[in-house]
PDB file of C-alpha atoms in Angstrom:
ATOM      1  CA  MET A1254       4.192   0.050  16.229  1.00  0.00           C
ATOM      2  CA  ASP A1255       5.618  -1.230  19.513  1.00  0.00           C
ATOM      3  CA  ALA A1256       8.770  -3.265  18.786  1.00  0.00           C
ATOM      4  CA  HIS A1257       7.923  -5.980  21.346  1.00  0.00           C
ATOM      5  CA  PRO A1258       8.519  -9.263  19.443  1.00  0.00           C
ATOM      6  CA  THR A1259       5.318 -10.940  20.629  1.00  0.00           C
ATOM      7  CA  ARG A1260       3.287  -7.908  19.579  1.00  0.00           C
ATOM      8  CA  ILE A1261       4.937  -7.881  16.143  1.00  0.00           C
ATOM      9  CA  SER A1262       4.318 -11.624  15.687  1.00  0.00           C
ATOM     10  CA  LEU A1263       0.660 -11.243  16.645  1.00  0.00           C
ATOM     11  CA  VAL A1264       0.145  -8.388  14.194  1.00  0.00           C
ATOM     12  CA  HIS A1265       1.742 -10.356  11.364  1.00  0.00           C
ATOM     13  CA  ALA A1266      -0.333 -13.449  12.126  1.00  0.00           C
ATOM     14  CA  ALA A1267      -3.531 -11.447  12.553  1.00  0.00           C
ATOM     15  CA  MET A1268      -3.089  -9.516   9.336  1.00  0.00           C
ATOM     16  CA  GLN A1269      -2.741 -12.794   7.475  1.00  0.00           C
ATOM     17  CA  GLN A1270      -5.799 -14.344   9.124  1.00  0.00           C
ATOM     18  CA  PHE A1271      -7.965 -11.228   8.844  1.00  0.00           C
ATOM     19  CA  GLY A1272      -7.030 -10.919   5.177  1.00  0.00           C
ATOM     20  CA  ARG A1273      -7.831 -14.549   4.420  1.00  0.00           C
ATOM     21  CA  SER A1274     -10.917 -15.120   6.552  1.00  0.00           C
ATOM     22  CA  GLY A1275     -12.232 -11.671   7.461  1.00  0.00           C
ATOM     23  CA  PHE A1276     -12.280 -10.162  10.926  1.00  0.00           C
ATOM     24  CA  GLU A1277     -15.356 -11.960  12.225  1.00  0.00           C
ATOM     25  CA  ALA A1278     -14.325 -15.409  11.028  1.00  0.00           C
ATOM     26  CA  ALA A1279     -10.685 -15.192  12.061  1.00  0.00           C
ATOM     27  CA  SER A1280      -9.921 -17.192  15.192  1.00  0.00           C
ATOM     28  CA  THR A1281      -7.899 -15.531  17.930  1.00  0.00           C
ATOM     29  CA  ARG A1282      -6.740 -18.970  18.998  1.00  0.00           C
ATOM     30  CA  THR A1283      -5.351 -19.610  15.521  1.00  0.00           C
ATOM     31  CA  ILE A1284      -3.730 -16.173  15.437  1.00  0.00           C
ATOM     32  CA  ALA A1285      -2.015 -16.773  18.768  1.00  0.00           C
ATOM     33  CA  ALA A1286      -0.853 -20.245  17.704  1.00  0.00           C
ATOM     34  CA  ARG A1287       0.617 -18.898  14.461  1.00  0.00           C
ATOM     35  CA  ALA A1288       2.351 -16.165  16.420  1.00  0.00           C
ATOM     36  CA  GLY A1289       3.840 -18.775  18.749  1.00  0.00           C
ATOM     37  CA  THR A1290       2.205 -17.394  21.863  1.00  0.00           C
ATOM     38  CA  ASN A1291      -0.861 -17.950  24.041  1.00  0.00           C
ATOM     39  CA  ILE A1292      -4.254 -16.424  23.440  1.00  0.00           C
ATOM     40  CA  SER A1293      -4.053 -14.220  26.537  1.00  0.00           C
ATOM     41  CA  SER A1294      -1.251 -12.273  24.821  1.00  0.00           C
ATOM     42  CA  ILE A1295      -3.825 -10.667  22.542  1.00  0.00           C
ATOM     43  CA  ALA A1296      -5.673  -9.128  25.479  1.00  0.00           C
ATOM     44  CA  TYR A1297      -2.395  -8.174  27.161  1.00  0.00           C
ATOM     45  CA  HIS A1298      -0.924  -6.351  24.159  1.00  0.00           C
ATOM     46  CA  PHE A1299      -4.046  -5.063  22.399  1.00  0.00           C
ATOM     47  CA  GLY A1300      -6.941  -5.260  24.823  1.00  0.00           C
ATOM     48  CA  GLY A1301      -8.656  -7.832  22.626  1.00  0.00           C
ATOM     49  CA  LYS A1302      -9.413  -8.740  19.039  1.00  0.00           C
ATOM     50  CA  ASP A1303     -10.711  -5.262  18.133  1.00  0.00           C
ATOM     51  CA  GLY A1304      -7.496  -3.658  19.314  1.00  0.00           C
ATOM     52  CA  LEU A1305      -5.473  -6.174  17.323  1.00  0.00           C
ATOM     53  CA  ARG A1306      -7.462  -5.235  14.227  1.00  0.00           C
ATOM     54  CA  LEU A1307      -6.551  -1.566  14.652  1.00  0.00           C
ATOM     55  CA  ALA A1308      -2.929  -2.495  15.313  1.00  0.00           C
ATOM     56  CA  CYS A1309      -2.916  -4.217  11.927  1.00  0.00           C
ATOM     57  CA  ALA A1310      -4.207  -0.997  10.373  1.00  0.00           C
ATOM     58  CA  ASP A1311      -1.445   0.970  12.078  1.00  0.00           C
ATOM     59  CA  ALA A1312       1.142  -1.509  10.791  1.00  0.00           C
ATOM     60  CA  VAL A1313      -0.100  -1.053   7.224  1.00  0.00           C
ATOM     61  CA  ALA A1314      -0.001   2.726   7.619  1.00  0.00           C
ATOM     62  CA  GLY A1315       3.535   2.593   8.980  1.00  0.00           C
ATOM     63  CA  ARG A1316       4.792   0.434   6.127  1.00  0.00           C
ATOM     64  CA  ILE A1317       3.186   2.620   3.456  1.00  0.00           C
ATOM     65  CA  ALA A1318       4.639   5.698   5.117  1.00  0.00           C
ATOM     66  CA  GLN A1319       8.102   4.144   4.746  1.00  0.00           C
ATOM     67  CA  VAL A1320       7.489   3.367   1.082  1.00  0.00           C
ATOM     68  CA  ALA A1321       6.314   6.947   0.456  1.00  0.00           C
ATOM     69  CA  ARG A1322       9.308   8.579   2.152  1.00  0.00           C
ATOM     70  CA  PRO A1323      10.552  10.143  -1.124  1.00  0.00           C
ATOM     71  CA  LEU A1324       7.540  12.490  -1.118  1.00  0.00           C
ATOM     72  CA  PRO A1325       9.119  15.932  -0.709  1.00  0.00           C
ATOM     73  CA  VAL A1326       7.780  18.475   1.725  1.00  0.00           C
ATOM     74  CA  LEU A1327       6.249  21.032  -0.583  1.00  0.00           C
ATOM     75  CA  GLN A1328       7.405  24.344   0.763  1.00  0.00           C
ATOM     76  CA  GLY A1329       7.045  27.104  -1.800  1.00  0.00           C
ATOM     77  CA  ASP A1330       7.415  26.294  -5.482  1.00  0.00           C
ATOM     78  CA  LEU A1331       8.790  22.950  -6.645  1.00  0.00           C
ATOM     79  CA  ASP A1332       9.941  23.058 -10.255  1.00  0.00           C
ATOM     80  CA  PRO A1333       8.183  20.663 -12.681  1.00  0.00           C
ATOM     81  CA  ARG A1334      11.271  18.585 -13.413  1.00  0.00           C
ATOM     82  CA  SER A1335      11.961  17.914  -9.713  1.00  0.00           C
ATOM     83  CA  ALA A1336       8.309  17.062  -9.152  1.00  0.00           C
ATOM     84  CA  ARG A1337       8.314  14.622 -12.077  1.00  0.00           C
ATOM     85  CA  LEU A1338      11.471  12.960 -10.830  1.00  0.00           C
ATOM     86  CA  ALA A1339       9.962  12.620  -7.347  1.00  0.00           C
ATOM     87  CA  LEU A1340       6.869  10.975  -8.818  1.00  0.00           C
ATOM     88  CA  ARG A1341       9.017   8.543 -10.783  1.00  0.00           C
ATOM     89  CA  ARG A1342      11.083   7.611  -7.711  1.00  0.00           C
ATOM     90  CA  LEU A1343       7.924   7.039  -5.731  1.00  0.00           C
ATOM     91  CA  MET A1344       6.424   4.899  -8.498  1.00  0.00           C
ATOM     92  CA  ARG A1345       9.502   2.662  -8.466  1.00  0.00           C
ATOM     93  CA  ARG A1346       9.248   2.220  -4.706  1.00  0.00           C
ATOM     94  CA  ILE A1347       5.521   1.455  -4.804  1.00  0.00           C
ATOM     95  CA  VAL A1348       5.958  -1.168  -7.524  1.00  0.00           C
ATOM     96  CA  THR A1349       8.867  -2.784  -5.682  1.00  0.00           C
ATOM     97  CA  PHE A1350       6.875  -2.955  -2.461  1.00  0.00           C
ATOM     98  CA  LEU A1351       3.651  -4.269  -3.953  1.00  0.00           C
ATOM     99  CA  ILE A1352       5.199  -6.709  -6.413  1.00  0.00           C
ATOM    100  CA  ILE A1353       8.088  -8.350  -4.553  1.00  0.00           C
ATOM    101  CA  SER A1354       7.817  -7.438  -0.884  1.00  0.00           C
ATOM    102  CA  PRO A1355       6.800 -10.566   1.086  1.00  0.00           C
ATOM    103  CA  GLU A1356       4.534  -8.563   3.412  1.00  0.00           C
ATOM    104  CA  ALA A1357       2.604  -6.783   0.663  1.00  0.00           C
ATOM    105  CA  SER A1358       0.265  -9.666  -0.124  1.00  0.00           C
ATOM    106  CA  ASP A1359      -1.103  -9.927   3.421  1.00  0.00           C
ATOM    107  CA  ALA A1360      -1.348  -6.151   3.793  1.00  0.00           C
ATOM    108  CA  VAL A1361      -3.312  -5.748   0.550  1.00  0.00           C
ATOM    109  CA  ALA A1362      -5.628  -8.669   1.382  1.00  0.00           C
ATOM    110  CA  PHE A1363      -6.281  -7.204   4.832  1.00  0.00           C
ATOM    111  CA  VAL A1364      -7.110  -3.741   3.500  1.00  0.00           C
ATOM    112  CA  LEU A1365      -9.331  -5.084   0.707  1.00  0.00           C
ATOM    113  CA  ARG A1366     -11.305  -7.129   3.221  1.00  0.00           C
ATOM    114  CA  GLU A1367     -11.821  -4.049   5.339  1.00  0.00           C
ATOM    115  CA  LEU A1368     -12.789  -1.847   2.378  1.00  0.00           C
ATOM    116  CA  ALA A1369     -15.583  -4.296   1.605  1.00  0.00           C
ATOM    117  CA  GLN A1370     -17.171  -3.293   4.918  1.00  0.00           C
ATOM    118  CA  PRO A1371     -18.459   0.319   4.829  1.00  0.00           C
ATOM    119  CA  ASP A1372     -18.544   0.550   8.641  1.00  0.00           C
ATOM    120  CA  SER A1373     -15.016  -0.787   9.074  1.00  0.00           C
ATOM    121  CA  PRO A1374     -13.092   0.879  11.901  1.00  0.00           C
ATOM    122  CA  VAL A1375      -9.943   0.235   9.870  1.00  0.00           C
ATOM    123  CA  LEU A1376     -11.112   2.580   7.121  1.00  0.00           C
ATOM    124  CA  ASP A1377     -11.899   5.205   9.750  1.00  0.00           C
ATOM    125  CA  ARG A1378      -8.409   4.684  11.158  1.00  0.00           C
ATOM    126  CA  LEU A1379      -6.539   4.800   7.861  1.00  0.00           C
ATOM    127  CA  TYR A1380      -8.379   7.542   6.020  1.00  0.00           C
ATOM    128  CA  PRO A1381      -7.426  10.577   8.170  1.00  0.00           C
ATOM    129  CA  THR A1382      -3.951   9.351   9.093  1.00  0.00           C
ATOM    130  CA  LEU A1383      -2.771   7.801   5.828  1.00  0.00           C
ATOM    131  CA  VAL A1384      -5.072   7.985   2.823  1.00  0.00           C
ATOM    132  CA  GLU A1385      -6.139  11.633   2.777  1.00  0.00           C
ATOM    133  CA  PRO A1386      -2.781  13.222   3.716  1.00  0.00           C
ATOM    134  CA  ARG A1387      -0.816  11.010   1.315  1.00  0.00           C
ATOM    135  CA  HIS A1388      -3.303  11.582  -1.478  1.00  0.00           C
ATOM    136  CA  ARG A1389      -3.202  15.348  -0.909  1.00  0.00           C
ATOM    137  CA  ALA A1390       0.603  15.264  -0.996  1.00  0.00           C
ATOM    138  CA  LEU A1391       0.570  13.317  -4.245  1.00  0.00           C
ATOM    139  CA  CYS A1392      -1.943  15.751  -5.726  1.00  0.00           C
ATOM    140  CA  ALA A1393       0.308  18.659  -4.747  1.00  0.00           C
ATOM    141  CA  LEU A1394       3.270  16.909  -6.355  1.00  0.00           C
ATOM    142  CA  TRP A1395       1.213  16.209  -9.466  1.00  0.00           C
ATOM    143  CA  SER A1396       0.236  19.879  -9.563  1.00  0.00           C
ATOM    144  CA  ALA A1397       3.888  20.927  -9.369  1.00  0.00           C
ATOM    145  CA  ALA A1398       4.703  18.559 -12.230  1.00  0.00           C
ATOM    146  CA  THR A1399       1.846  19.579 -14.520  1.00  0.00           C
ATOM    147  CA  GLY A1400       0.651  23.026 -13.477  1.00  0.00           C
ATOM    148  CA  GLN A1401      -2.869  21.714 -12.871  1.00  0.00           C
ATOM    149  CA  PRO A1402      -4.715  22.728  -9.674  1.00  0.00           C
ATOM    150  CA  ALA A1403      -3.872  20.231  -6.929  1.00  0.00           C
ATOM    151  CA  GLU A1404      -7.423  19.941  -5.609  1.00  0.00           C
ATOM    152  CA  SER A1405      -9.127  19.766  -8.985  1.00  0.00           C
ATOM    153  CA  GLU A1406     -11.326  16.781  -9.707  1.00  0.00           C
ATOM    154  CA  ASP A1407      -9.127  15.711 -12.605  1.00  0.00           C
ATOM    155  CA  VAL A1408      -5.903  15.693 -10.571  1.00  0.00           C
ATOM    156  CA  LYS A1409      -7.462  13.787  -7.683  1.00  0.00           C
ATOM    157  CA  LEU A1410      -8.817  11.165 -10.080  1.00  0.00           C
ATOM    158  CA  ALA A1411      -5.500  10.990 -11.945  1.00  0.00           C
ATOM    159  CA  VAL A1412      -3.660  10.178  -8.715  1.00  0.00           C
ATOM    160  CA  PHE A1413      -6.218   7.536  -7.771  1.00  0.00           C
ATOM    161  CA  SER A1414      -5.983   5.978 -11.230  1.00  0.00           C
ATOM    162  CA  LEU A1415      -2.184   5.844 -11.168  1.00  0.00           C
ATOM    163  CA  VAL A1416      -2.050   4.164  -7.754  1.00  0.00           C
ATOM    164  CA  GLY A1417      -4.895   1.865  -8.777  1.00  0.00           C
ATOM    165  CA  GLN A1418      -2.934   0.609 -11.773  1.00  0.00           C
ATOM    166  CA  VAL A1419      -0.113  -0.560  -9.526  1.00  0.00           C
ATOM    167  CA  ILE A1420      -2.476  -2.158  -7.024  1.00  0.00           C
ATOM    168  CA  TYR A1421      -4.082  -4.154  -9.852  1.00  0.00           C
ATOM    169  CA  PHE A1422      -0.813  -5.978 -10.478  1.00  0.00           C
ATOM    170  CA  ARG A1423      -0.895  -7.173  -6.848  1.00  0.00           C
ATOM    171  CA  VAL A1424      -4.609  -7.954  -6.576  1.00  0.00           C
ATOM    172  CA  ALA A1425      -4.805  -9.700  -9.951  1.00  0.00           C
ATOM    173  CA  ALA A1426      -1.387 -11.361  -9.752  1.00  0.00           C
ATOM    174  CA  PRO A1427      -2.623 -14.839 -10.797  1.00  0.00           C
ATOM    175  CA  ILE A1428      -4.286 -13.394 -13.904  1.00  0.00           C
ATOM    176  CA  VAL A1429      -1.318 -11.213 -14.857  1.00  0.00           C
ATOM    177  CA  GLN A1430       1.186 -14.000 -14.302  1.00  0.00           C
ATOM    178  CA  ARG A1431      -0.807 -16.530 -16.324  1.00  0.00           C
ATOM    179  CA  ARG A1432      -1.293 -14.158 -19.266  1.00  0.00           C
ATOM    180  CA  MET A1433       2.348 -13.038 -19.205  1.00  0.00           C
ATOM    181  CA  GLY A1434       3.703 -16.560 -18.844  1.00  0.00           C
ATOM    182  CA  TRP A1435       5.373 -15.678 -15.549  1.00  0.00           C
ATOM    183  CA  GLN A1436       5.730 -18.271 -12.804  1.00  0.00           C
ATOM    184  CA  ARG A1437       5.818 -15.617 -10.101  1.00  0.00           C
ATOM    185  CA  TYR A1438       6.797 -12.039  -9.415  1.00  0.00           C
ATOM    186  CA  SER A1439      10.522 -11.520  -8.946  1.00  0.00           C
ATOM    187  CA  ARG A1440      13.019  -8.795  -9.810  1.00  0.00           C
ATOM    188  CA  PRO A1441      12.781  -9.115 -13.635  1.00  0.00           C
ATOM    189  CA  GLU A1442       8.969  -9.002 -13.530  1.00  0.00           C
ATOM    190  CA  ALA A1443       9.055  -6.027 -11.166  1.00  0.00           C
ATOM    191  CA  ARG A1444      11.377  -4.187 -13.546  1.00  0.00           C
ATOM    192  CA  ALA A1445       9.043  -4.865 -16.481  1.00  0.00           C
ATOM    193  CA  ILE A1446       6.027  -3.609 -14.545  1.00  0.00           C
ATOM    194  CA  THR A1447       7.988  -0.568 -13.402  1.00  0.00           C
ATOM    195  CA  ARG A1448       8.902   0.323 -16.993  1.00  0.00           C
ATOM    196  CA  ARG A1449       5.253   0.097 -17.994  1.00  0.00           C
ATOM    197  CA  MET A1450       4.083   2.176 -15.054  1.00  0.00           C
ATOM    198  CA  LEU A1451       6.699   4.858 -15.648  1.00  0.00           C
ATOM    199  CA  ALA A1452       5.632   5.065 -19.296  1.00  0.00           C
ATOM    200  CA  ASN A1453       2.024   5.459 -18.158  1.00  0.00           C
ATOM    201  CA  LEU A1454       3.052   8.167 -15.701  1.00  0.00           C
ATOM    202  CA  ASP A1455       5.025  10.035 -18.375  1.00  0.00           C
ATOM    203  CA  ARG A1456       2.008  10.085 -20.680  1.00  0.00           C
ATOM    204  CA  MET A1457      -0.326  11.184 -17.909  1.00  0.00           C
ATOM    205  CA  ILE A1458       1.832  14.126 -16.851  1.00  0.00           C
ATOM    206  CA  GLY A1459       2.996  15.047 -20.339  1.00  0.00           C
ATOM    207  CA  GLY A1460       6.535  13.638 -20.292  1.00  0.00           C
ATOM    208  CA  ALA A1461       9.171  13.345 -17.618  1.00  0.00           C
ATOM    209  CA  ASP A1462      12.890  13.361 -17.171  1.00  0.00           C
ATOM    210  CA  GLY A1463      14.786  10.474 -15.621  1.00  0.00           C
TER     211      GLY A1463
END
């Protein structure tokens, strides 16, 4: 994403408003006011509200790409132990991002709003650039860890289910926190969730080192 400060502020404000109100209901005037700029800045930087929506999608993709940086480039054979360790490192990073990163809440709300619309241009933007390549990479890593075929139905569903478990802790935070007696998510809660998720991962792949 362009590092221009006004552009960054508009994307942050828009992601929050789109996530809370939905794209159609979100007011560009409110977005501009929250970003501390005038409404004409949206047209100047993004060509309009539709362009701002796609810029939000690109911002989400960029942040997730940073979180997933530990994914190794699979060239040739990766031994099972290294693959398992890579999966565990990635799981820790995903939990940390989703549970205690301040920007995760708005990003998740924005994406969930868009997923509720089958014709969303955001889904069309994110699927080929983020979702499919990252999911394929995770499936390949899972295959290296378990010996199962990377593109098998079971492996693809296993990867979806693992990521889905982590996302639940973000989406259902009020329920989880109330049942656990937690006031909020902070470092101790993130560590507890990480331990649980790593145990789940170990069982799913048949044990892991680390």
